[in-house]
Coordinates of C-alpha atoms in Angstrom, one line a residue:
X1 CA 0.0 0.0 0.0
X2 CA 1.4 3.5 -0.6
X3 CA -0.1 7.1 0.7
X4 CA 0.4 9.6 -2.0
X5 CA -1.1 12.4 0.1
X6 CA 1.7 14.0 1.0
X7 CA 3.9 13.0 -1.9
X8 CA 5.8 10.7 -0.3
X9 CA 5.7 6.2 -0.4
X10 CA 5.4 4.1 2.5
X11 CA 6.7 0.5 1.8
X12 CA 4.2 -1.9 3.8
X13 CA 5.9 -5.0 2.7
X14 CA 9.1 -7.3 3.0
X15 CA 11.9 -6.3 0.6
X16 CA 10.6 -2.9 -0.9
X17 CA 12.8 -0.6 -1.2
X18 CA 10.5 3.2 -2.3
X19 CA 9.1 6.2 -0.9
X20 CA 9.6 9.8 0.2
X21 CA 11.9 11.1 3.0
X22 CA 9.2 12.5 4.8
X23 CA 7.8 8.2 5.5
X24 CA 9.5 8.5 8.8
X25 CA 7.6 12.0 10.4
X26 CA 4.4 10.4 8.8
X27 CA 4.2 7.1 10.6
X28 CA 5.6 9.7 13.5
X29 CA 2.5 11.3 13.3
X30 CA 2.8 13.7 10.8
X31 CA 0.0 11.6 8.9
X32 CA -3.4 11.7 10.6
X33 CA -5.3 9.2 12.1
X34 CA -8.3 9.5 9.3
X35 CA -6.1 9.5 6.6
X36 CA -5.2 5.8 8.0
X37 CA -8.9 5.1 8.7
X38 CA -10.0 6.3 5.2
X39 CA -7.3 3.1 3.6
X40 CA -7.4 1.0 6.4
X41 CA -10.6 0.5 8.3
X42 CA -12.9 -1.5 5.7
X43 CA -9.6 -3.8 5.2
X44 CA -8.7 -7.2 7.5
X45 CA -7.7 -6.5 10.9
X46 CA -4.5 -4.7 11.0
X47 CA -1.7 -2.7 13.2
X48 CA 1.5 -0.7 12.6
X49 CA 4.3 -0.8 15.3
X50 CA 7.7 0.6 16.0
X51 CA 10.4 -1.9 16.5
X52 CA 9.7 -1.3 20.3
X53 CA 6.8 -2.2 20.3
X54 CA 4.9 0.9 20.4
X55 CA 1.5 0.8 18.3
X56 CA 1.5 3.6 15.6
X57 CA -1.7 2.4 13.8
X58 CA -4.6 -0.1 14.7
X59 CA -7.8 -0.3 12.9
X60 CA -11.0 -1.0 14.3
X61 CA -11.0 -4.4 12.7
X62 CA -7.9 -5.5 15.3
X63 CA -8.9 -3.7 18.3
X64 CA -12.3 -5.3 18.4
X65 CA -10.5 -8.9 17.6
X66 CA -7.4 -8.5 19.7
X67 CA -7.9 -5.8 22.4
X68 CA -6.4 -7.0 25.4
X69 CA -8.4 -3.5 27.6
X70 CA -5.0 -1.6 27.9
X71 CA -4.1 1.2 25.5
X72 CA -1.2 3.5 25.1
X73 CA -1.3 7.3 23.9
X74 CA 0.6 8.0 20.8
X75 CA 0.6 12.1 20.1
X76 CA -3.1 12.7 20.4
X77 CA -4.1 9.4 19.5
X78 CA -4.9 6.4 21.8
X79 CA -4.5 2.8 20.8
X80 CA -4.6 -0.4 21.8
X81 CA -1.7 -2.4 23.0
X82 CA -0.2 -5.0 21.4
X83 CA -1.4 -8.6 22.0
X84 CA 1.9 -9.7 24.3
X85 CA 2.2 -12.8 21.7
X86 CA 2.1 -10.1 18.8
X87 CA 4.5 -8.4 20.7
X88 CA 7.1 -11.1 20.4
X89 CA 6.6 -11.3 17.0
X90 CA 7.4 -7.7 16.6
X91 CA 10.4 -7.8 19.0
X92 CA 11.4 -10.9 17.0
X93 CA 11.2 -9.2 13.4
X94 CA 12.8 -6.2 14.8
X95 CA 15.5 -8.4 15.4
X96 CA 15.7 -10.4 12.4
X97 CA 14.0 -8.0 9.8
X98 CA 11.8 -11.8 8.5
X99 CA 9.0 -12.3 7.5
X100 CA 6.6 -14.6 9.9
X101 CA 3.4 -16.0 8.9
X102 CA 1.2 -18.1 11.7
X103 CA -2.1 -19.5 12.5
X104 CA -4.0 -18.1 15.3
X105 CA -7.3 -18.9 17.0
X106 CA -9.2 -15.9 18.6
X107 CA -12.5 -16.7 20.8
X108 CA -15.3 -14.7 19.8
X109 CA -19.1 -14.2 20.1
X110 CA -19.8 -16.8 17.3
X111 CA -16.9 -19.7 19.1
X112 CA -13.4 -20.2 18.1
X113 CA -12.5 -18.3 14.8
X114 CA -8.9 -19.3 13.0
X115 CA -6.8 -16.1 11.2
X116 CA -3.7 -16.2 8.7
X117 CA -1.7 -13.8 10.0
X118 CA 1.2 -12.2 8.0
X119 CA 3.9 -9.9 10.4
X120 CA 6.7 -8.1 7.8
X121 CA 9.2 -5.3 8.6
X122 CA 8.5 -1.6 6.4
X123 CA 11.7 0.2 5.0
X124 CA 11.5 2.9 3.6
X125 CA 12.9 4.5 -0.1
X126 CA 16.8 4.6 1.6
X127 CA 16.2 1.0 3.0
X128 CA 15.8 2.4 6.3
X129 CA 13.7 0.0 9.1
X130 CA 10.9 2.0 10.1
X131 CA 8.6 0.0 11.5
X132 CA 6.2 -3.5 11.1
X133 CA 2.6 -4.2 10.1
X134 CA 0.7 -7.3 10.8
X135 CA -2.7 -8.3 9.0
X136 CA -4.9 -10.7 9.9
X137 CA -7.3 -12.9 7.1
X138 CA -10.3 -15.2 8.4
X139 CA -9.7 -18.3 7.8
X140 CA -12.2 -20.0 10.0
X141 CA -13.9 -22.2 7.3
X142 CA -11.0 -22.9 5.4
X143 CA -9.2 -24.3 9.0
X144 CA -13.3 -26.1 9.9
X145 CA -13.3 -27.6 6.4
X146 CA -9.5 -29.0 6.9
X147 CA -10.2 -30.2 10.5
X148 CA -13.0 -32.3 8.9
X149 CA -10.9 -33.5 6.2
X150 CA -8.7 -34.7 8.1
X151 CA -11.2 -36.0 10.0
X152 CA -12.8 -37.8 8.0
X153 CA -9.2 -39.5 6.6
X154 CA -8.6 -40.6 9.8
X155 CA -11.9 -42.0 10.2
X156 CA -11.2 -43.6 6.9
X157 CA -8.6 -44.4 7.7
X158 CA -9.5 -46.2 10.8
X159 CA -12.1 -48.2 9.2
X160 CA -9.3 -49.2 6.6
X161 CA -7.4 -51.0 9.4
X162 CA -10.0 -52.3 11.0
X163 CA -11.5 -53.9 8.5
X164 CA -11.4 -57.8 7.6
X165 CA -11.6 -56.5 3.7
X166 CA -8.6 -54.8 2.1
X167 CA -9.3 -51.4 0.3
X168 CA -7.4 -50.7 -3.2
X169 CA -7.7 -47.6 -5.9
X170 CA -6.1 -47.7 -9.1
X171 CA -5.7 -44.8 -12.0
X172 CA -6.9 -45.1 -15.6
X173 CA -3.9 -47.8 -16.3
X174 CA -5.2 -50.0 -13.8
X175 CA -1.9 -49.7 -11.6
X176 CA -1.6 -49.7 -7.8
X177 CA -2.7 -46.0 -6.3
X178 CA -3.8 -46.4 -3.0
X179 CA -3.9 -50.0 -1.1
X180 CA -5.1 -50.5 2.9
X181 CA -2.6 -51.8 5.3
X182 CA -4.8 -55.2 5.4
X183 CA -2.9 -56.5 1.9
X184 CA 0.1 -57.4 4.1
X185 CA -1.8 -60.0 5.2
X186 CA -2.8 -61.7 1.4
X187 CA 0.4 -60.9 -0.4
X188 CA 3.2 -60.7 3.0
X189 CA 4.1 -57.0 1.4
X190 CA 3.6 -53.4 2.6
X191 CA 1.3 -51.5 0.8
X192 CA 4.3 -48.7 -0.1
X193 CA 5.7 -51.8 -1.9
X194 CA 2.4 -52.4 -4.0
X195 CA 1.7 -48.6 -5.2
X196 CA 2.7 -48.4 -8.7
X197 CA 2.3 -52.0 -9.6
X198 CA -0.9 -53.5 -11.9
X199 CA -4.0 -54.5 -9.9
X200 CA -3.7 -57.6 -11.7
X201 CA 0.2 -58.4 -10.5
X202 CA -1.3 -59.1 -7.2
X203 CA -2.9 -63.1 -8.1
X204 CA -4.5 -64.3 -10.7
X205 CA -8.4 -64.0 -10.8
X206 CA -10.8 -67.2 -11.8
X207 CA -11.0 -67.4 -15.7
X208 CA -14.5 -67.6 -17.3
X209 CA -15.7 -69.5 -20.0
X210 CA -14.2 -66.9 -22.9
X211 CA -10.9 -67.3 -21.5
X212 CA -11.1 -63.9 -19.3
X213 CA -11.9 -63.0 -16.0
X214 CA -15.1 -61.0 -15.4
X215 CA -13.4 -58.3 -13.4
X216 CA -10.7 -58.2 -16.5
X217 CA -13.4 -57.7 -18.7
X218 CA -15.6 -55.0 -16.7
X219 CA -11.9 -52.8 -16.3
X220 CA -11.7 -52.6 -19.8
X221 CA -15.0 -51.7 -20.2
X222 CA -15.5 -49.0 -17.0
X223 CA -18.1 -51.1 -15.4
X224 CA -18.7 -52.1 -11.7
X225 CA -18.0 -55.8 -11.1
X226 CA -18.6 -57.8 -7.8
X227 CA -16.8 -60.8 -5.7
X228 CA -14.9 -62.0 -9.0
X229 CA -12.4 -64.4 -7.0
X230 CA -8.9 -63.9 -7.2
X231 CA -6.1 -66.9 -6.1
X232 CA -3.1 -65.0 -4.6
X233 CA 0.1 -67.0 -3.3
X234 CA 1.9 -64.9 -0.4
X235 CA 5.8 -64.5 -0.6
X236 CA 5.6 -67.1 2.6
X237 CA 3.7 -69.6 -0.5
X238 CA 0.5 -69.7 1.2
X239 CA -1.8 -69.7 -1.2
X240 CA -5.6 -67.7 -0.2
X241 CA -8.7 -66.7 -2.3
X242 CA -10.2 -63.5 -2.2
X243 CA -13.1 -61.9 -3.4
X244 CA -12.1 -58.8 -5.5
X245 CA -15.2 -55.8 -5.9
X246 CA -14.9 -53.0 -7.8
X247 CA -16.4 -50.0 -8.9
X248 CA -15.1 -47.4 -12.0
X249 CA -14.6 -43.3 -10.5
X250 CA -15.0 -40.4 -13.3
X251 CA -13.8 -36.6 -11.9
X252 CA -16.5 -34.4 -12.5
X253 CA -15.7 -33.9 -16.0
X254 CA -17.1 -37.5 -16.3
X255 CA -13.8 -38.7 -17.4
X256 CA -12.8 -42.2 -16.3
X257 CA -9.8 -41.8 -13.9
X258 CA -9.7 -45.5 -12.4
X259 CA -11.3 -48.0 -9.8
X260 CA -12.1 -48.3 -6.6
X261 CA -13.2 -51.8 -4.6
X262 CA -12.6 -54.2 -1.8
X263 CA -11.3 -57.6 -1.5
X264 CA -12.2 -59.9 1.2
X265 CA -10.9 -63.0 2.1
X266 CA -12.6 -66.0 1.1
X267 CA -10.6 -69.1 1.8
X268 CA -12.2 -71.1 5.0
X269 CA -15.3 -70.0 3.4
X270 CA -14.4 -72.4 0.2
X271 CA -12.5 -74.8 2.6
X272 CA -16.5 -75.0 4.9
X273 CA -17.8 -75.3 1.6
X274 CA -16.0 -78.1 -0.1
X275 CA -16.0 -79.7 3.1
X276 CA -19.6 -79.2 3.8
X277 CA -19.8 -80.6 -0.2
X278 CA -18.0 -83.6 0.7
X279 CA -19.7 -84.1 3.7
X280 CA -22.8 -84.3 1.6
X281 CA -21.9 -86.5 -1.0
X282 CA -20.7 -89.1 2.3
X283 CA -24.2 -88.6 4.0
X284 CA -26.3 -89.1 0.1
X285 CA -24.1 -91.9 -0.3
X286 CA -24.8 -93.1 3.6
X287 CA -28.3 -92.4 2.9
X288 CA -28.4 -94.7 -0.3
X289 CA -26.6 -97.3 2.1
X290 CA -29.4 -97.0 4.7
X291 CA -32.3 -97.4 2.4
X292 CA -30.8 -100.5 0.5
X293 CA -30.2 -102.1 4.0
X294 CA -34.0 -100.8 4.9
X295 CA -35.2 -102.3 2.0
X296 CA -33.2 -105.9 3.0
X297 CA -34.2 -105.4 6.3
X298 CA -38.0 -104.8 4.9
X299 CA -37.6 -107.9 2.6
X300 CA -36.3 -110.0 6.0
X301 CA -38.9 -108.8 8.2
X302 CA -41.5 -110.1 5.9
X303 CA -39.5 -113.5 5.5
X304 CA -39.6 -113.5 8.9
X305 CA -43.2 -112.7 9.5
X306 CA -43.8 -115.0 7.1
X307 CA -41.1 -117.5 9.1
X308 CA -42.9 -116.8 12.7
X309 CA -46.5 -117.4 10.9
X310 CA -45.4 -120.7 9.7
X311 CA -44.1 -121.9 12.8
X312 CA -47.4 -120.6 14.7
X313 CA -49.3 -122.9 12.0
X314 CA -47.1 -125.7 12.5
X315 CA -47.2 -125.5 16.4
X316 CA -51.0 -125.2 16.0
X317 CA -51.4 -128.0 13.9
X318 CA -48.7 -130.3 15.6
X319 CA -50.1 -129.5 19.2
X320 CA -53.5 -130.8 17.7
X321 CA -52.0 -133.5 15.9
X322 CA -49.5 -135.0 19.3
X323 CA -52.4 -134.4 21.4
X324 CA -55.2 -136.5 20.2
X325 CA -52.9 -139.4 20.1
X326 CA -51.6 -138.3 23.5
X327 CA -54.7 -137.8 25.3
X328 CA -55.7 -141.7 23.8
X329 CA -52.7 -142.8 25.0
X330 CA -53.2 -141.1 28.3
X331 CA -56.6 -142.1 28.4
X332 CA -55.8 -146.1 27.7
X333 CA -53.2 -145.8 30.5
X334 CA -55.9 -144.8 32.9
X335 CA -58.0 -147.8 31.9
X336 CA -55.2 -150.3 32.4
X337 CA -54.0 -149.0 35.8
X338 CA -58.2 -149.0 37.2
X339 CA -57.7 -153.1 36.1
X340 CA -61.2 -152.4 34.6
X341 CA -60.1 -155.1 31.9
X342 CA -58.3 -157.3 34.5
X343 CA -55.5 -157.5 36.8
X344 CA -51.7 -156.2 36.2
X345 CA -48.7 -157.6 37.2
X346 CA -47.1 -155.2 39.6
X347 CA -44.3 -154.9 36.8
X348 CA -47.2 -154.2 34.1
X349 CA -48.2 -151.7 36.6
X350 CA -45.1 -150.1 36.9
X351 CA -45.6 -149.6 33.0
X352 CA -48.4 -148.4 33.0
X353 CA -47.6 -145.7 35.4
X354 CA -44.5 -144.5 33.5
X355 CA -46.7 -144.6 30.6
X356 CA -49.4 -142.0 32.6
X357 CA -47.0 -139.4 33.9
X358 CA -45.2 -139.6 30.8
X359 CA -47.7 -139.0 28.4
X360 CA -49.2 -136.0 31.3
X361 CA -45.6 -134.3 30.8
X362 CA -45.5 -134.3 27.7
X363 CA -49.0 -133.2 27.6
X364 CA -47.7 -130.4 29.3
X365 CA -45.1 -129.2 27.4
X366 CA -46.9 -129.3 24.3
X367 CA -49.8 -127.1 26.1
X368 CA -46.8 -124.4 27.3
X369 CA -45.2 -124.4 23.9
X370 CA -48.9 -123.7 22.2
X371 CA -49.5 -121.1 24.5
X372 CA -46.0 -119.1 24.1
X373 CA -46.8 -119.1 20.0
X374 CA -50.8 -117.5 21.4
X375 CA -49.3 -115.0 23.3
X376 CA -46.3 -114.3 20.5
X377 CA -49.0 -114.1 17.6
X378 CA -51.4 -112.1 20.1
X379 CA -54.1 -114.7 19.7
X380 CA -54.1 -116.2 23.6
X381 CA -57.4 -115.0 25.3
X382 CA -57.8 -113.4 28.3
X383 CA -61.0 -112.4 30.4
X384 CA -60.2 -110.5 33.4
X385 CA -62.7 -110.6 36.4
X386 CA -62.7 -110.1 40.4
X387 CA -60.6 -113.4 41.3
X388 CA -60.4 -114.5 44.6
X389 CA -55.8 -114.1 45.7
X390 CA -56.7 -116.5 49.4
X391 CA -58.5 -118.9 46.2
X392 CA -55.9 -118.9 43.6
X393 CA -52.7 -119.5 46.1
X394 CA -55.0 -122.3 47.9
X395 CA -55.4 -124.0 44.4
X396 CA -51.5 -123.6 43.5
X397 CA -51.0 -125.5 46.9
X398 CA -53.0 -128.2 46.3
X399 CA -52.0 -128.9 42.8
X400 CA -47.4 -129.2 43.9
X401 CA -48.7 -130.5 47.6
X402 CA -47.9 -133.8 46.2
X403 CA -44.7 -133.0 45.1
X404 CA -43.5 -131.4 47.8
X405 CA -44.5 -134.1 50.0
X406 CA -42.7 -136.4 48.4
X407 CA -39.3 -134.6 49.1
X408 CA -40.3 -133.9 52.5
X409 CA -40.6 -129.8 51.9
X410 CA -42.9 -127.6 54.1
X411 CA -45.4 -125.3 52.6
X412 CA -47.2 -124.3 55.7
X413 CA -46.0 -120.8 55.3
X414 CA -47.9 -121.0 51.3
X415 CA -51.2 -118.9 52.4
X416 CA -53.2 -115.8 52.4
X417 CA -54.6 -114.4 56.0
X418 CA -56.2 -111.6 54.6
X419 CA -58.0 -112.0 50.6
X420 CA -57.5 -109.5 48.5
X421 CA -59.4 -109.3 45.3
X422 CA -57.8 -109.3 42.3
X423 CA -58.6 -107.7 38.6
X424 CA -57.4 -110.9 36.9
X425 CA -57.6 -113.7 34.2
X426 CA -58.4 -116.4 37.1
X427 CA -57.2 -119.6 35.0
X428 CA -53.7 -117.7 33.9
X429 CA -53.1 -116.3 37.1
X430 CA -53.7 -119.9 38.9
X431 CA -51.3 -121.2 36.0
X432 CA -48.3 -118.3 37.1
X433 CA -48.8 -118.8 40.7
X434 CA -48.2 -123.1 40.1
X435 CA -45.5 -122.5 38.0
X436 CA -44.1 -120.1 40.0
X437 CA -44.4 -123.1 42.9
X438 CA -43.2 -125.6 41.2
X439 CA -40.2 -124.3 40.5
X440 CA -39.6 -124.0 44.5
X441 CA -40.7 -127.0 45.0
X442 CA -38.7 -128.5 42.1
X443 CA -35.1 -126.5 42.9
X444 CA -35.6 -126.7 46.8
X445 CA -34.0 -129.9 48.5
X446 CA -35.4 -132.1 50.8
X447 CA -36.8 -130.8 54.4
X448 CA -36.4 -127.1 52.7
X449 CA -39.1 -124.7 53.5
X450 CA -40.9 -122.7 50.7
X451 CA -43.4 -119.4 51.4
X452 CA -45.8 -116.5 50.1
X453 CA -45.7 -112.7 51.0
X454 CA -47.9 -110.2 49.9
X455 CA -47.5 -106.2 49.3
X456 CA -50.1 -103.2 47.9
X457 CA -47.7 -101.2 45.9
X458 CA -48.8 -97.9 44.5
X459 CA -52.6 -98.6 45.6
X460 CA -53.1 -100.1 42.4
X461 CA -50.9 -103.1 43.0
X462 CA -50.7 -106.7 44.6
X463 CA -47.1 -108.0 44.7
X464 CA -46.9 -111.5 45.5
X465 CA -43.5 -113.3 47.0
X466 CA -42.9 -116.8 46.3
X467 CA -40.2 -117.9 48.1
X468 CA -38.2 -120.8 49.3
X469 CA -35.2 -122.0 51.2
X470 CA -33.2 -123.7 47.7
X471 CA -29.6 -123.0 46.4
X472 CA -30.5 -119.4 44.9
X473 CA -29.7 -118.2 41.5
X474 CA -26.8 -116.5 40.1
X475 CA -26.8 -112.8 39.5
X476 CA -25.9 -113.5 35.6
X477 CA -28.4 -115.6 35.7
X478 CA -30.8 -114.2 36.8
X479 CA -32.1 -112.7 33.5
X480 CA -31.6 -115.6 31.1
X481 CA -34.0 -117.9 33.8
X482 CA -36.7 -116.1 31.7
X483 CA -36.1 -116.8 27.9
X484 CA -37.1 -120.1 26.7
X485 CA -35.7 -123.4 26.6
X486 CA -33.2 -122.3 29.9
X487 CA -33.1 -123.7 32.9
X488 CA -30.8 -122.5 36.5
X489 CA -29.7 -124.7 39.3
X490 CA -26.8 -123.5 41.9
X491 CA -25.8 -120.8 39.3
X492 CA -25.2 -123.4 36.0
X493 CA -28.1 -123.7 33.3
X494 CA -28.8 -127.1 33.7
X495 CA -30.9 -130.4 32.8
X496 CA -31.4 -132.1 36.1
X497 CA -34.9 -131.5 36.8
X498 CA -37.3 -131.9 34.9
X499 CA -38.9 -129.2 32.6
X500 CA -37.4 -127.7 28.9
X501 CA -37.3 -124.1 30.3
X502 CA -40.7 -122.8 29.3
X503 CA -42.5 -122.0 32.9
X504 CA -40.7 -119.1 34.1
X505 CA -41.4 -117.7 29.7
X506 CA -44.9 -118.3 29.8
X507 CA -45.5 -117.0 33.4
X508 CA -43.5 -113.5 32.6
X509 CA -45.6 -113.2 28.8
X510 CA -49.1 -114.2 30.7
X511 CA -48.2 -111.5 33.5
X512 CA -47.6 -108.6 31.2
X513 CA -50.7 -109.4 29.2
X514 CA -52.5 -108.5 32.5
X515 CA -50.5 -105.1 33.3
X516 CA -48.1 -107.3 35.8
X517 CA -44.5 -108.3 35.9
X518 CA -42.2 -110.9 37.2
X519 CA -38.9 -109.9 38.8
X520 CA -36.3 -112.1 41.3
X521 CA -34.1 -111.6 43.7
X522 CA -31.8 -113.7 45.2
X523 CA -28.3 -115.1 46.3
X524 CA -26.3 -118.5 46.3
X525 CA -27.0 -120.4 49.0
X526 CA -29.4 -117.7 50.0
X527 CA -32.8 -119.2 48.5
X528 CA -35.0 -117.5 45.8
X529 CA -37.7 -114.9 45.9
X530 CA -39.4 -114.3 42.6
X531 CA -42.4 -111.8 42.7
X532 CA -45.4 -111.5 40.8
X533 CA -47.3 -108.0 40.1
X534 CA -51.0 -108.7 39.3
X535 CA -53.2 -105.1 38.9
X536 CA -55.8 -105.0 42.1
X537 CA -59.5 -104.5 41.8
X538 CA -60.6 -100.9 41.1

């Protein structure tokens, strides 16, 4: 700036070397205060100083901004004082004759406001230091709109290297511009390595059927492509798939100036689903497996429905066919032993007798046998009525009281104080209870001692005791007593007594039927107690 009022220059910048002689008594005073106001006042906030410090000129515009309350008197004028950091820069310029330009932040009515200032010395026309000038340019929104900027890079930023994915940018030439941090972790470089080199130097993406890639193919033609997978092999030789996505960027001249995309990594993703795939093709081929051995299995279930009805038809018809004969032959040995024809040698006797209990055992097993293939085809009857427990034990007793006579065993303790009426098929339940006697009586030796308790379980209930006073049973053995054909005795299946093993069967099948159940329990030497659950009157 130059004041030509009084014909002389005033150099108001670094390294200008012009005016009059008389610049010196002007900024003295010589030069009124208006004739400042009438250049200055409308301009930036500004102020003139001596090298001590002393203010010569302040406009409105810095006094408002920067006035600190004091003010100092210069000729007939009074101005503010100098900011103390303004101050230092004057002392400092006065000292160096440099240039300084900073950033300062004033607080205002409106917040925090940002101003360029620039601080140069003023020579005059001889080159002669005369004083300095500061001004002062808002630069608020220029400092708000790089504060967000660089904001929002390191927000960017921040999200780069967080990320799982891996940001790129190329230019026009498809080479390397900008490339997150994350890549270390796909190709084992830095990203300041990768800058410069072709997007496409970084693996080799998955050909389609023209021979191209589709991300190759959408580069050359500025369109967006998406998760085109690209195989890259780390310097380490670890080789990873990622997922490349891109998208073409024009300036706002609409002129193509590169791409911009994301790659994430892909790998365990394929490794799941090729493992998932073969898991799949096991379980189809498992499932084939399964439904040609469902299909056997259906073939030998029919066989063996087929099977288990032939058997049932041949026990049927061979139980009817053995016992007509048997019942003849059962029948004629009753005739001979009443002598109704005659009189029998005692040895013909003897015969005949074998003959009778023979023929009654056998009897027997056939009638055990038919009933097991009833209760196994569903076909055995039952017809549940009050039944009398006092009448059904009495019966038991009466029918093994031989038996048990014969080897000396004692049964007193075989009876029912107090009846309890039972919700029962009264000819099965008689048939349990002697078979469940029997075997007492036929495992128990001589001068033992066999018994009945009674329990109401569950109110519903009657639990009834058999026991005796006999070797006991096995605990392994304890199960098997109850499938067919086997037999116990002293903890060995055996063949000693007499019997194929179908009692205990029959008596557990015929107890279910009802709602009951058959369990023992017992040790060697110890004696047996096998107990019988029959469902009570309601």
């Amino acid at each position: 700036m130059t004041d030509r009022s009084q014909g002389s220059v005033i150099s108001l910048h670094s390294g200008v070397k012009s005016g009059a002689a008389a610049a010196i008594p002007a900024l003295q005073g010589i030069v009124s205060r208006d004739f400042f106001d009438a250049i200055f006042e409308q301009s930036h906030p500004m102020y003139v100083a001596r090298p001590d410090g002393t203010v010569i000129y302040a406009n409105n515009g810095y006094a408002s901004l920067f006035g600190t309350g004091r003010s100092q008197r210069t000729g007939s004028q009074i101005l503010p004082a100098l900011r103390s950091d303004h101050r230092d820069i004057v002392t400092r310029i006065a000292r160096t004759r440099d240039v300084e330009t900073r950033q300062v932040s004033v607080e205002t009515a409106r917040g925090t406001e940002y101003y360029l200032s620039r601080h140069f010395p003023i020579h005059d026309q001889n080159d002669g230091f005369i004083a300095i000038c500061g001004s002062f340019i808002n630069s608020t929104r220029q400092v708000n709109a790089e504060s967000k900027l660089r904001l929002e890079k390191r927000r960017f930023l921040d999200i780069t290297r967080a990320a799982s994915d891996w940001i790129w940018e190329t230019d026009v030439n498809g080479n390397i511009t900008f490339i997150s941090d994350r890549v270390v972790q796909a190709v084992g470089q830095p990203p300041l390595l990768l800058r410069g080199r072709a997007l496409t130097d970084l693996g080799t993406f998955r050909k389609e059927g023209s021979g191209s890639s589709k991300a190759e193919t959408a580069m050359e033609n500025h369109v967006p492509f998406r998760s085109v997978p690209m195989t890259i092999e780390s310097i380490d030789g670890e080789t990873k798939v990622y997922n490349l996505s891109g998208v073409p960027v024009f300036n706002e001249k609409g002129r193509f100036v590169g791409y911009r995309g994301t790659s994430d990594d892909i790998t365990a993703r394929l490794a799941a689903e090729n493992e998932a795939s073969s898991s799949r093709a096991d379980l189809e081929k498992a499932v084939r497996e399964i439904s040609h051995k469902n299909l056997q299995l259906e073939m030998t279930a029919k066989k063996a429905v087929a099977a288990a009805r032939a058997k049932d038809e041949f026990l049927a018809t061979m139980s009817h066919e053995l016992r007509t004969p048997l019942n003849a032959i059962i029948g004629f040995a009753e005739v001979m032993g009443l002598e109704t024809f005659g009189p029998l040698s005692e040895k013909y006797q003897e015969y005949v007798t074998d003959i009778l209990n023979s023929g009654r055992h056998l009897l027997s097993l056939i009638e055990d046998i038919l009933d097991i293939a009833r209760i196994e085809s569903d076909k055995i009857p039952l017809e549940l009525e009050p039944t009398s427990l006092r009448n059904l034990v009495d019966d038991a007793r009466i029918l093994v009281q031989k038996k048990a006579t014969d080897k000396g065993l004692d049964l007193s303790a075989v009876r029912i104080d107090d009846d309890i009426a039972l919700h029962v098929d009264p000819t099965r339940s008689l048939q349990i209870i002697v078979n469940l006697l029997g075997n007492a009586v036929k495992f128990t030796p001589e001068g033992g001692k066999i018994g009945a308790d009674t329990e109401i379980r569950d109110g519903n209930m009657l639990a009834l005791t058999i026991w005796d006073t006999g070797p006991g049973i096995e605990e392994s053995d304890q199960e098997r007593i109850f499938e067919a054909f086997k037999q116990a005795h002293n903890g060995i299946y055996s063949r000693g007594e007499d019997g194929v093993g179908l009692g205990l069967t029959l008596s557990l099948k015929l107890a279910r039927l009802m709602g009951g159940n058959i369990t023992v329990a017992c040790e060697p030497g110890q004696g047996s107690r096998f107990t019988v659950t029959l469902p009570l009157m309601p």
